[in-house]
Amino acid sequence: MTGLSVPAVWRGRIHRYRLVAGKCNSCGRIHYPPSHSCPHCGSRGLAEVELPRMGRLVSYSIVYSVPSESRSKAPVILGLVDLGVARVISEITDAGPEDISVGMQVEAVFRRITEDGETGVLVYGVKFRPVKEA
Amino acid sequence: MPQPRPETATGIHGWGVYVPRFRIKMEYIAREWGWSDSQWKALAMIEKAVAGPDEDSTTMGLEAAAYALKRAGVDPGDVGAVFFGTESKPYAVKPSATIIAEALGVTPVTMASDLEFACRAASEGLRASLGLVASGMIKYAIVIGSDTAQANPGDVLEFTASSGAAAYVVGPSSGSAAVFEGSYTYVTDTPDFWRREGSPYPRHGEGFTGEPAYFAHIIGAVRGLMDNLGFKPSDFKYAVFHQPNGRFPLKVGEMLGFKPEQLKAGIVTPLIGNTYNGSALIGLARILDNAAPGDRVLVAPFGSGAGSDAYSIIVTDAIEEKRGKAPKVDELVSKKIMIDYSTYAKFRNMIKIVRE
Ligand SMILES: [Zn+2]
């Protein structure tokens, strides 16, 4: 992939790095990533909240055909993670299809999300991975 | 009246380690490149940690730093310096320290920089932090050592070059888990190991890496520290050194007069490999995971090029309540996913994928 917008990557950094979500002052619901208005009621009165870093995998999708820059991660697992106060969509890392199941506990980790070609900007942020017993 | 050492005003408030989950056994590397088993057995190695395809020194460093901050219980706003020591920078130009500082919530009023001195860059950051804290210029510093160490495929270095990170929150001695008693640095221009600009893998001076580099510099730093403080090896409960393999730290310890039981608690390289800037600092973290109040610890990182720092620290009562606040080294080492050589080669970018 090339042509990522550097300003957009920069503006979203705090949300990606610290798992910061939008909390609606009118209906109280939380959404991630935060947007300019509440996706539930449309209110523009929003506060920022840090989300919990442990959750459960509610559902997932396995992407076998991926762009060349993601090939070393293939297949890529996209998960819907329930954090209690909100649900987030995230890549599930450190795991293959045989390692995951609905309901399993997952934890937030800081990873490279993507990169803009071989010379462009690196995009960092939170992903989730299975919590493993020692 | 002698002036008190500035170091005694400083201490470790938190420590944290990150080890990626993937491991490769030495047998696989030996088989791939036609080495005999005696080669890696002589290095006292079992397996090494491998960073996943979405991990790098910045991501691992952030995880270690977040754990260290958890143990420290310090407000990120009170951190006045973030020093990131690595020899595997994701960007050749652009600091990783600012990414980590931002993710931790330390920005914008802080010093932040990436340091380079092979495997002892983070240790230079640690020594600088002692000065900054002792002088009162800053309250807390976060020092991170993190590497995804590179080795030319088939080079003997490939048995040990691994991935991992350690981080420390340094602050005033009061309230800290371990107080510094003194520090000492010993450097010379010694070309034992290097990587030229633009070159993907380091070169090393074969037999030259041992005697005039690793051993001479660690011995120089440790003897200098012990002379300054009037200590002898038996005054320390534990000693931990840079560990490029499983054998060197035992040998340098023995040369300095330490006993195996003082050295064993800090040796982690046989199970995870040489994590470069993380190496001695992960060993120290394992000691802090288990140490008792009153224990005196000697720590001496080493970096090629070459130099070593020696520190003496005394563990305090505060260690007990901090220990359980983040994962211990043994827990991180035991959570592993075994991979074969081809997966390792893919994860470490040793297989060329043409970008479409
Ligand atoms: Zn709303």
GROMACS .gro file of C-alpha atoms and ligand atoms in nm:
model
  491
    1MET     CA    1   0.000   0.000   0.000
    2THR     CA    2   0.128   0.348  -0.074
    3GLY     CA    3  -0.018   0.692  -0.032
    4LEU     CA    4  -0.131   0.680   0.329
    5SER     CA    5  -0.224   1.028   0.446
    6VAL     CA    6   0.047   1.127   0.694
    7PRO     CA    7  -0.175   1.397   0.856
    8ALA     CA    8  -0.455   1.140   0.904
    9VAL     CA    9  -0.211   0.888   1.053
   10TRP     CA   10  -0.082   1.160   1.285
   11ARG     CA   11  -0.429   1.280   1.395
   12GLY     CA   12  -0.535   0.927   1.489
   13ARG     CA   13  -0.223   0.838   1.684
   14ILE     CA   14  -0.353   0.894   2.039
   15HIS     CA   15  -0.667   0.687   1.971
   16ARG     CA   16  -0.464   0.404   1.819
   17TYR     CA   17  -0.180   0.410   2.075
   18ARG     CA   18  -0.389   0.438   2.392
   19LEU     CA   19  -0.718   0.283   2.281
   20VAL     CA   20  -0.904   0.612   2.337
   21ALA     CA   21  -1.273   0.603   2.248
   22GLY     CA   22  -1.552   0.861   2.221
   23LYS     CA   23  -1.813   0.873   2.498
   24CYS     CA   24  -2.141   1.048   2.421
   25ASN     CA   25  -2.249   1.310   2.675
   26SER     CA   26  -2.615   1.268   2.571
   27CYS     CA   27  -2.678   0.892   2.552
   28GLY     CA   28  -2.368   0.776   2.742
   29ARG     CA   29  -2.268   0.519   2.483
   30ILE     CA   30  -1.907   0.461   2.382
   31HIS     CA   31  -1.772   0.415   2.029
   32TYR     CA   32  -1.429   0.335   1.881
   33PRO     CA   33  -1.258   0.481   1.692
   34PRO     CA   34  -1.398   0.814   1.809
   35SER     CA   35  -1.583   1.021   1.550
   36HIS     CA   36  -1.709   1.380   1.539
   37SER     CA   37  -2.059   1.283   1.643
   38CYS     CA   38  -2.218   0.995   1.833
   39PRO     CA   39  -2.299   0.713   1.587
   40HIS     CA   40  -2.594   0.613   1.809
   41CYS     CA   41  -2.779   0.945   1.864
   42GLY     CA   42  -2.592   1.198   1.652
   43SER     CA   43  -2.494   1.420   1.945
   44ARG     CA   44  -2.176   1.622   1.898
   45GLY     CA   45  -2.108   1.642   2.270
   46LEU     CA   46  -1.838   1.378   2.315
   47ALA     CA   47  -1.572   1.307   2.578
   48GLU     CA   48  -1.265   1.088   2.540
   49VAL     CA   49  -1.223   0.771   2.750
   50GLU     CA   50  -0.952   0.505   2.759
   51LEU     CA   51  -1.095   0.158   2.699
   52PRO     CA   52  -1.015  -0.151   2.909
   53ARG     CA   53  -0.729  -0.360   2.768
   54MET     CA   54  -0.883  -0.703   2.831
   55GLY     CA   55  -1.185  -0.839   2.650
   56ARG     CA   56  -1.352  -1.134   2.483
   57LEU     CA   57  -1.358  -1.232   2.119
   58VAL     CA   58  -1.721  -1.207   2.004
   59SER     CA   59  -1.672  -1.294   1.639
   60TYR     CA   60  -1.399  -1.307   1.379
   61SER     CA   61  -1.325  -1.329   1.012
   62ILE     CA   62  -1.021  -1.492   0.853
   63VAL     CA   63  -0.875  -1.312   0.551
   64TYR     CA   64  -0.667  -1.549   0.341
   65SER     CA   65  -0.606  -1.328   0.039
   66VAL     CA   66  -0.411  -1.026   0.158
   67PRO     CA   67  -0.212  -0.744  -0.005
   68SER     CA   68   0.161  -0.810  -0.050
   69GLU     CA   69   0.269  -0.595   0.249
   70SER     CA   70   0.057  -0.815   0.482
   71ARG     CA   71   0.169  -1.145   0.332
   72SER     CA   72   0.402  -1.240   0.618
   73LYS     CA   73   0.103  -1.210   0.855
   74ALA     CA   74  -0.138  -1.417   0.642
   75PRO     CA   75  -0.397  -1.530   0.709
   76VAL     CA   76  -0.501  -1.208   0.882
   77ILE     CA   77  -0.763  -1.251   1.155
   78LEU     CA   78  -1.005  -0.962   1.208
   79GLY     CA   79  -1.188  -0.983   1.537
   80LEU     CA   80  -1.483  -0.815   1.706
   81VAL     CA   81  -1.371  -0.770   2.066
   82ASP     CA   82  -1.610  -0.701   2.354
   83LEU     CA   83  -1.443  -0.478   2.613
   84GLY     CA   84  -1.754  -0.450   2.832
   85VAL     CA   85  -1.815  -0.079   2.777
   86ALA     CA   86  -1.767  -0.099   2.401
   87ARG     CA   87  -1.690  -0.334   2.114
   88VAL     CA   88  -1.395  -0.274   1.886
   89ILE     CA   89  -1.283  -0.425   1.558
   90SER     CA   90  -0.917  -0.521   1.567
   91GLU     CA   91  -0.663  -0.750   1.409
   92ILE     CA   92  -0.599  -1.056   1.629
   93THR     CA   93  -0.224  -1.114   1.637
   94ASP     CA   94   0.019  -1.381   1.765
   95ALA     CA   95  -0.237  -1.639   1.656
   96GLY     CA   96  -0.339  -1.857   1.364
   97PRO     CA   97  -0.691  -1.983   1.285
   98GLU     CA   98  -0.628  -2.293   1.501
   99ASP     CA   99  -0.554  -2.076   1.807
  100ILE     CA  100  -0.878  -1.877   1.822
  101SER     CA  101  -1.236  -1.940   1.930
  102VAL     CA  102  -1.540  -1.727   2.005
  103GLY     CA  103  -1.553  -1.629   2.373
  104MET     CA  104  -1.179  -1.652   2.430
  105GLN     CA  105  -1.007  -1.388   2.641
  106VAL     CA  106  -0.789  -1.140   2.449
  107GLU     CA  107  -0.551  -0.863   2.561
  108ALA     CA  108  -0.441  -0.538   2.397
  109VAL     CA  109  -0.086  -0.520   2.259
  110PHE     CA  110   0.101  -0.239   2.082
  111ARG     CA  111   0.195  -0.336   1.727
  112ARG     CA  112   0.270  -0.213   1.380
  113ILE     CA  113  -0.070  -0.178   1.212
  114THR     CA  114   0.062  -0.110   0.864
  115GLU     CA  115   0.337   0.071   0.679
  116ASP     CA  116   0.336   0.296   0.376
  117GLY     CA  117   0.548   0.095   0.134
  118GLU     CA  118   0.916   0.038   0.205
  119THR     CA  119   1.003   0.405   0.261
  120GLY     CA  120   0.683   0.559   0.399
  121VAL     CA  121   0.546   0.616   0.745
  122LEU     CA  122   0.500   0.331   0.997
  123VAL     CA  123   0.156   0.314   1.157
  124TYR     CA  124   0.149   0.190   1.515
  125GLY     CA  125  -0.147   0.110   1.735
  126VAL     CA  126  -0.330  -0.142   1.949
  127LYS     CA  127  -0.420  -0.493   1.835
  128PHE     CA  128  -0.545  -0.784   2.046
  129ARG     CA  129  -0.398  -1.128   2.104
  130PRO     CA  130  -0.508  -1.439   2.293
  131VAL     CA  131  -0.426  -1.436   2.666
  132LYS     CA  132  -0.198  -1.735   2.709
  133GLU     CA  133  -0.152  -1.943   3.024
  134ALA     CA  134   0.208  -1.947   3.150
  135MET     CA  135   3.409   1.534   5.470
  136PRO     CA  136   3.353   1.324   5.154
  137GLN     CA  137   3.065   1.433   4.934
  138PRO     CA  138   2.784   1.175   4.904
  139ARG     CA  139   2.775   1.007   4.563
  140PRO     CA  140   2.504   1.162   4.340
  141GLU     CA  141   2.381   0.809   4.255
  142THR     CA  142   2.265   0.752   4.613
  143ALA     CA  143   1.989   1.010   4.557
  144THR     CA  144   1.839   0.787   4.285
  145GLY     CA  145   1.660   0.455   4.263
  146ILE     CA  146   1.457   0.216   4.048
  147HIS     CA  147   1.084   0.277   4.086
  148GLY     CA  148   0.964   0.027   3.829
  149TRP     CA  149   1.095  -0.240   3.595
  150GLY     CA  150   0.930  -0.411   3.301
  151VAL     CA  151   1.020  -0.668   3.039
  152TYR     CA  152   0.871  -0.779   2.710
  153VAL     CA  153   0.960  -1.102   2.532
  154PRO     CA  154   0.787  -1.191   2.205
  155ARG     CA  155   0.608  -1.528   2.215
  156PHE     CA  156   0.772  -1.697   1.918
  157ARG     CA  157   1.071  -1.929   1.981
  158ILE     CA  158   1.301  -2.122   1.751
  159LYS     CA  159   1.519  -2.410   1.870
  160MET     CA  160   1.892  -2.409   1.802
  161GLU     CA  161   1.867  -2.745   1.624
  162TYR     CA  162   1.664  -2.586   1.344
  163ILE     CA  163   1.921  -2.314   1.280
  164ALA     CA  164   2.210  -2.564   1.291
  165ARG     CA  165   2.034  -2.801   1.051
  166GLU     CA  166   1.950  -2.525   0.804
  167TRP     CA  167   2.309  -2.405   0.764
  168GLY     CA  168   2.509  -2.723   0.826
  169TRP     CA  169   2.649  -2.635   1.170
  170SER     CA  170   2.741  -2.919   1.405
  171ASP     CA  171   2.547  -2.943   1.731
  172SER     CA  172   2.869  -2.883   1.926
  173GLN     CA  173   2.871  -2.527   1.783
  174TRP     CA  174   2.555  -2.408   1.959
  175LYS     CA  175   2.606  -2.631   2.261
  176ALA     CA  176   2.935  -2.447   2.319
  177LEU     CA  177   2.728  -2.123   2.333
  178ALA     CA  178   2.512  -2.281   2.608
  179MET     CA  179   2.197  -2.197   2.409
  180ILE     CA  180   1.862  -2.380   2.396
  181GLU     CA  181   1.620  -2.156   2.204
  182LYS     CA  182   1.576  -1.791   2.111
  183ALA     CA  183   1.287  -1.545   2.101
  184VAL     CA  184   1.169  -1.419   1.761
  185ALA     CA  185   0.964  -1.102   1.711
  186GLY     CA  186   0.642  -1.149   1.513
  187PRO     CA  187   0.589  -0.979   1.175
  188ASP     CA  188   0.410  -0.683   1.336
  189GLU     CA  189   0.666  -0.634   1.616
  190ASP     CA  190   0.978  -0.418   1.620
  191SER     CA  191   1.202  -0.255   1.880
  192THR     CA  192   0.949   0.028   1.926
  193THR     CA  193   0.649  -0.197   1.994
  194MET     CA  194   0.844  -0.422   2.234
  195GLY     CA  195   0.999  -0.120   2.405
  196LEU     CA  196   0.657   0.035   2.463
  197GLU     CA  197   0.524  -0.286   2.622
  198ALA     CA  198   0.823  -0.309   2.857
  199ALA     CA  199   0.796   0.062   2.945
  200ALA     CA  200   0.422   0.033   3.017
  201TYR     CA  201   0.493  -0.253   3.260
  202ALA     CA  202   0.772  -0.051   3.425
  203LEU     CA  203   0.539   0.248   3.465
  204LYS     CA  204   0.273   0.020   3.618
  205ARG     CA  205   0.519  -0.102   3.880
  206ALA     CA  206   0.640   0.252   3.942
  207GLY     CA  207   0.289   0.389   3.991
  208VAL     CA  208   0.419   0.722   3.864
  209ASP     CA  209   0.208   0.988   3.691
  210PRO     CA  210   0.332   0.992   3.326
  211GLY     CA  211   0.333   1.372   3.350
  212ASP     CA  212   0.614   1.352   3.606
  213VAL     CA  213   0.846   1.174   3.361
  214GLY     CA  214   1.107   1.417   3.228
  215ALA     CA  215   1.311   1.191   2.999
  216VAL     CA  216   1.250   0.890   2.775
  217PHE     CA  217   1.573   0.726   2.657
  218PHE     CA  218   1.544   0.448   2.401
  219GLY     CA  219   1.854   0.236   2.347
  220THR     CA  220   1.858   0.014   2.039
  221GLU     CA  221   2.069  -0.098   1.748
  222SER     CA  222   1.761  -0.200   1.546
  223LYS     CA  223   1.575   0.126   1.485
  224PRO     CA  224   1.257   0.092   1.277
  225TYR     CA  225   1.330   0.438   1.131
  226ALA     CA  226   1.691   0.530   1.049
  227VAL     CA  227   1.584   0.891   1.106
  228LYS     CA  228   1.287   0.961   1.337
  229PRO     CA  229   1.294   0.880   1.705
  230SER     CA  230   1.118   0.578   1.849
  231ALA     CA  231   1.138   0.754   2.187
  232THR     CA  232   0.867   1.004   2.086
  233ILE     CA  233   0.633   0.723   1.973
  234ILE     CA  234   0.679   0.550   2.308
  235ALA     CA  235   0.651   0.876   2.505
  236GLU     CA  236   0.327   0.961   2.322
  237ALA     CA  237   0.179   0.614   2.378
  238LEU     CA  238   0.263   0.634   2.751
  239GLY     CA  239   0.115   0.983   2.787
  240VAL     CA  240   0.449   1.141   2.880
  241THR     CA  241   0.448   1.401   2.599
  242PRO     CA  242   0.498   1.690   2.535
  243VAL     CA  243   0.709   1.823   2.825
  244THR     CA  244   0.991   1.571   2.830
  245MET     CA  245   1.331   1.490   2.687
  246ALA     CA  246   1.317   1.200   2.442
  247SER     CA  247   1.585   1.043   2.228
  248ASP     CA  248   1.713   0.724   2.071
  249LEU     CA  249   2.064   0.628   2.175
  250GLU     CA  250   2.309   0.405   1.987
  251PHE     CA  251   2.605   0.218   2.134
  252ALA     CA  252   2.547  -0.140   2.015
  253CYS     CA  253   2.416  -0.331   2.320
  254ARG     CA  254   2.491  -0.068   2.586
  255ALA     CA  255   2.299   0.231   2.450
  256ALA     CA  256   2.022   0.189   2.707
  257SER     CA  257   2.280   0.164   2.983
  258GLU     CA  258   2.425   0.501   2.880
  259GLY     CA  259   2.067   0.630   2.905
  260LEU     CA  260   2.047   0.484   3.254
  261ARG     CA  261   2.366   0.650   3.369
  262ALA     CA  262   2.259   0.985   3.219
  263SER     CA  263   1.923   0.946   3.396
  264LEU     CA  264   2.094   0.906   3.732
  265GLY     CA  265   2.262   1.242   3.675
  266LEU     CA  266   1.944   1.415   3.560
  267VAL     CA  267   1.743   1.282   3.854
  268ALA     CA  268   2.016   1.341   4.114
  269SER     CA  269   2.060   1.700   4.000
  270GLY     CA  270   1.688   1.766   4.033
  271MET     CA  271   1.652   1.865   3.667
  272ILE     CA  272   1.386   1.595   3.621
  273LYS     CA  273   1.185   1.384   3.864
  274TYR     CA  274   1.162   1.055   3.673
  275ALA     CA  275   1.322   0.904   3.363
  276ILE     CA  276   1.217   0.601   3.162
  277VAL     CA  277   1.508   0.404   3.017
  278ILE     CA  278   1.433   0.137   2.757
  279GLY     CA  279   1.660  -0.121   2.595
  280SER     CA  280   1.494  -0.297   2.302
  281ASP     CA  281   1.620  -0.487   2.001
  282THR     CA  282   1.517  -0.713   1.717
  283ALA     CA  283   1.877  -0.819   1.667
  284GLN     CA  284   1.983  -0.898   1.313
  285ALA     CA  285   2.221  -1.172   1.200
  286ASN     CA  286   2.335  -1.262   0.853
  287PRO     CA  287   2.160  -1.597   0.778
  288GLY     CA  288   2.404  -1.880   0.849
  289ASP     CA  289   2.640  -1.656   1.052
  290VAL     CA  290   2.723  -1.800   1.395
  291LEU     CA  291   2.556  -1.486   1.535
  292GLU     CA  292   2.222  -1.627   1.417
  293PHE     CA  293   2.217  -1.874   1.707
  294THR     CA  294   2.194  -1.593   1.960
  295ALA     CA  295   2.064  -1.270   1.795
  296SER     CA  296   1.709  -1.240   1.930
  297SER     CA  297   1.430  -1.000   2.022
  298GLY     CA  298   1.316  -0.856   2.353
  299ALA     CA  299   1.303  -0.543   2.567
  300ALA     CA  300   1.350  -0.417   2.922
  301ALA     CA  301   1.257  -0.083   3.076
  302TYR     CA  302   1.324   0.099   3.402
  303VAL     CA  303   1.167   0.398   3.570
  304VAL     CA  304   1.440   0.587   3.754
  305GLY     CA  305   1.356   0.849   4.014
  306PRO     CA  306   1.445   0.977   4.360
  307SER     CA  307   1.581   0.716   4.603
  308SER     CA  308   1.290   0.768   4.841
  309GLY     CA  309   1.007   0.526   4.760
  310SER     CA  310   1.218   0.329   4.512
  311ALA     CA  311   1.244  -0.051   4.496
  312ALA     CA  312   1.623  -0.039   4.470
  313VAL     CA  313   1.865   0.244   4.545
  314PHE     CA  314   2.179   0.309   4.340
  315GLU     CA  315   2.504   0.313   4.537
  316GLY     CA  316   2.743   0.399   4.256
  317SER     CA  317   2.815   0.369   3.885
  318TYR     CA  318   3.124   0.351   3.666
  319THR     CA  319   3.180   0.356   3.289
  320TYR     CA  320   3.472   0.219   3.087
  321VAL     CA  321   3.495   0.274   2.706
  322THR     CA  322   3.759   0.248   2.432
  323ASP     CA  323   3.759   0.249   2.050
  324THR     CA  324   3.748  -0.127   1.982
  325PRO     CA  325   3.605  -0.254   1.649
  326ASP     CA  326   3.477  -0.591   1.772
  327PHE     CA  327   3.133  -0.567   1.606
  328TRP     CA  328   2.972  -0.313   1.374
  329ARG     CA  329   2.711  -0.251   1.108
  330ARG     CA  330   2.780   0.004   0.839
  331GLU     CA  331   2.513   0.254   0.728
  332GLY     CA  332   2.278   0.085   0.479
  333SER     CA  333   2.403  -0.266   0.558
  334PRO     CA  334   2.129  -0.504   0.676
  335TYR     CA  335   2.348  -0.725   0.896
  336PRO     CA  336   2.635  -0.663   1.137
  337ARG     CA  337   2.992  -0.792   1.100
  338HIS     CA  338   3.203  -0.909   1.389
  339GLY     CA  339   3.572  -0.959   1.450
  340GLU     CA  340   3.536  -1.334   1.528
  341GLY     CA  341   3.784  -1.414   1.810
  342PHE     CA  342   3.826  -1.042   1.866
  343THR     CA  343   3.481  -1.012   2.025
  344GLY     CA  344   3.590  -1.194   2.344
  345GLU     CA  345   3.908  -1.095   2.522
  346PRO     CA  346   3.981  -0.733   2.415
  347ALA     CA  347   3.613  -0.636   2.393
  348TYR     CA  348   3.361  -0.815   2.617
  349PHE     CA  349   3.595  -0.931   2.892
  350ALA     CA  350   3.832  -0.632   2.904
  351HIS     CA  351   3.554  -0.371   2.922
  352ILE     CA  352   3.328  -0.546   3.171
  353ILE     CA  353   3.626  -0.620   3.394
  354GLY     CA  354   3.740  -0.257   3.361
  355ALA     CA  355   3.401  -0.122   3.463
  356VAL     CA  356   3.332  -0.369   3.745
  357ARG     CA  357   3.680  -0.339   3.901
  358GLY     CA  358   3.658   0.041   3.878
  359LEU     CA  359   3.322   0.039   4.055
  360MET     CA  360   3.432  -0.202   4.327
  361ASP     CA  361   3.752   0.000   4.388
  362ASN     CA  362   3.550   0.322   4.416
  363LEU     CA  363   3.298   0.177   4.657
  364GLY     CA  364   3.541  -0.045   4.847
  365PHE     CA  365   3.340  -0.360   4.765
  366LYS     CA  366   3.453  -0.711   4.684
  367PRO     CA  367   3.255  -0.981   4.495
  368SER     CA  368   3.133  -1.140   4.819
  369ASP     CA  369   2.959  -0.813   4.914
  370PHE     CA  370   2.701  -0.878   4.639
  371LYS     CA  371   2.414  -1.123   4.657
  372TYR     CA  372   2.375  -1.123   4.276
  373ALA     CA  373   2.579  -1.015   3.975
  374VAL     CA  374   2.442  -0.981   3.622
  375PHE     CA  375   2.637  -0.906   3.306
  376HIS     CA  376   2.564  -0.859   2.938
  377GLN     CA  377   2.498  -1.208   2.801
  378PRO     CA  378   2.577  -1.251   2.430
  379ASN     CA  379   2.546  -1.628   2.489
  380GLY     CA  380   2.498  -1.854   2.790
  381ARG     CA  381   2.869  -1.899   2.853
  382PHE     CA  382   3.031  -1.551   2.857
  383PRO     CA  383   2.848  -1.413   3.165
  384LEU     CA  384   2.954  -1.714   3.373
  385LYS     CA  385   3.311  -1.681   3.250
  386VAL     CA  386   3.343  -1.306   3.314
  387GLY     CA  387   3.182  -1.354   3.656
  388GLU     CA  388   3.434  -1.622   3.741
  389MET     CA  389   3.723  -1.404   3.619
  390LEU     CA  390   3.604  -1.128   3.853
  391GLY     CA  391   3.577  -1.364   4.150
  392PHE     CA  392   3.200  -1.424   4.163
  393LYS     CA  393   3.054  -1.766   4.241
  394PRO     CA  394   2.805  -1.945   4.009
  395GLU     CA  395   2.525  -1.907   4.266
  396GLN     CA  396   2.561  -1.527   4.246
  397LEU     CA  397   2.533  -1.539   3.866
  398LYS     CA  398   2.263  -1.792   3.781
  399ALA     CA  399   1.953  -1.588   3.874
  400GLY     CA  400   2.035  -1.322   3.614
  401ILE     CA  401   2.111  -1.546   3.316
  402VAL     CA  402   1.821  -1.565   3.069
  403THR     CA  403   2.000  -1.582   2.731
  404PRO     CA  404   1.993  -1.966   2.698
  405LEU     CA  405   1.610  -1.952   2.686
  406ILE     CA  406   1.547  -1.635   2.484
  407GLY     CA  407   1.877  -1.551   2.312
  408ASN     CA  408   2.079  -1.233   2.325
  409THR     CA  409   1.833  -0.945   2.327
  410TYR     CA  410   2.119  -0.694   2.287
  411ASN     CA  411   2.009  -0.374   2.466
  412GLY     CA  412   1.768  -0.589   2.668
  413SER     CA  413   2.022  -0.853   2.764
  414ALA     CA  414   2.171  -0.749   3.101
  415LEU     CA  415   1.863  -0.540   3.183
  416ILE     CA  416   1.627  -0.839   3.145
  417GLY     CA  417   1.868  -1.033   3.367
  418LEU     CA  418   1.845  -0.756   3.627
  419ALA     CA  419   1.465  -0.761   3.602
  420ARG     CA  420   1.464  -1.136   3.674
  421ILE     CA  421   1.675  -1.068   3.982
  422LEU     CA  422   1.436  -0.793   4.099
  423ASP     CA  423   1.146  -1.036   4.042
  424ASN     CA  424   1.300  -1.256   4.311
  425ALA     CA  425   1.528  -1.039   4.529
  426ALA     CA  426   1.470  -0.964   4.898
  427PRO     CA  427   1.505  -0.625   5.071
  428GLY     CA  428   1.869  -0.563   5.157
  429ASP     CA  429   2.012  -0.767   4.868
  430ARG     CA  430   2.300  -0.591   4.691
  431VAL     CA  431   2.311  -0.640   4.312
  432LEU     CA  432   2.590  -0.570   4.064
  433VAL     CA  433   2.480  -0.508   3.704
  434ALA     CA  434   2.718  -0.455   3.412
  435PRO     CA  435   2.586  -0.415   3.057
  436PHE     CA  436   2.835  -0.420   2.767
  437GLY     CA  437   2.822  -0.279   2.416
  438SER     CA  438   3.052  -0.344   2.125
  439GLY     CA  439   3.259  -0.061   1.995
  440ALA     CA  440   3.321  -0.090   2.298
  441GLY     CA  441   3.219  -0.011   2.654
  442SER     CA  442   3.066  -0.127   2.979
  443ASP     CA  443   2.892   0.034   3.276
  444ALA     CA  444   2.883  -0.114   3.623
  445TYR     CA  445   2.617  -0.027   3.881
  446SER     CA  446   2.571  -0.128   4.242
  447ILE     CA  447   2.215  -0.127   4.375
  448ILE     CA  448   2.052  -0.218   4.706
  449VAL     CA  449   1.700  -0.360   4.711
  450THR     CA  450   1.453  -0.189   4.948
  451ASP     CA  451   1.132  -0.294   5.128
  452ALA     CA  452   0.926  -0.128   4.852
  453ILE     CA  453   1.012  -0.413   4.614
  454GLU     CA  454   0.751  -0.642   4.770
  455GLU     CA  455   0.446  -0.436   4.675
  456LYS     CA  456   0.577  -0.358   4.324
  457ARG     CA  457   0.666  -0.712   4.218
  458GLY     CA  458   0.315  -0.839   4.148
  459LYS     CA  459   0.202  -0.534   3.947
  460ALA     CA  460   0.334  -0.660   3.611
  461PRO     CA  461   0.433  -0.996   3.461
  462LYS     CA  462   0.757  -1.153   3.585
  463VAL     CA  463   1.036  -1.250   3.346
  464ASP     CA  464   0.981  -1.624   3.400
  465GLU     CA  465   0.614  -1.584   3.309
  466LEU     CA  466   0.701  -1.400   2.986
  467VAL     CA  467   0.969  -1.656   2.896
  468SER     CA  468   0.731  -1.949   2.952
  469LYS     CA  469   0.452  -1.814   2.727
  470LYS     CA  470   0.582  -1.938   2.396
  471ILE     CA  471   0.482  -2.052   2.051
  472MET     CA  472   0.740  -2.276   1.881
  473ILE     CA  473   0.812  -2.201   1.514
  474ASP     CA  474   1.028  -2.365   1.248
  475TYR     CA  475   1.306  -2.208   1.042
  476SER     CA  476   1.086  -2.107   0.750
  477THR     CA  477   0.840  -1.919   0.973
  478TYR     CA  478   1.131  -1.752   1.152
  479ALA     CA  479   1.283  -1.653   0.817
  480LYS     CA  480   0.949  -1.507   0.706
  481PHE     CA  481   0.896  -1.315   1.033
  482ARG     CA  482   1.249  -1.169   1.024
  483ASN     CA  483   1.217  -1.049   0.662
  484MET     CA  484   1.473  -1.298   0.534
  485ILE     CA  485   1.241  -1.401   0.251
  486LYS     CA  486   1.216  -1.135  -0.018
  487ILE     CA  487   0.856  -1.048  -0.101
  488VAL     CA  488   0.819  -0.825  -0.405
  489ARG     CA  489   0.576  -0.545  -0.314
  490GLU     CA  490   0.284  -0.520  -0.554
  491ZN      ZN  491  -2.509   0.935   2.180
   0.00000   0.00000   0.00000
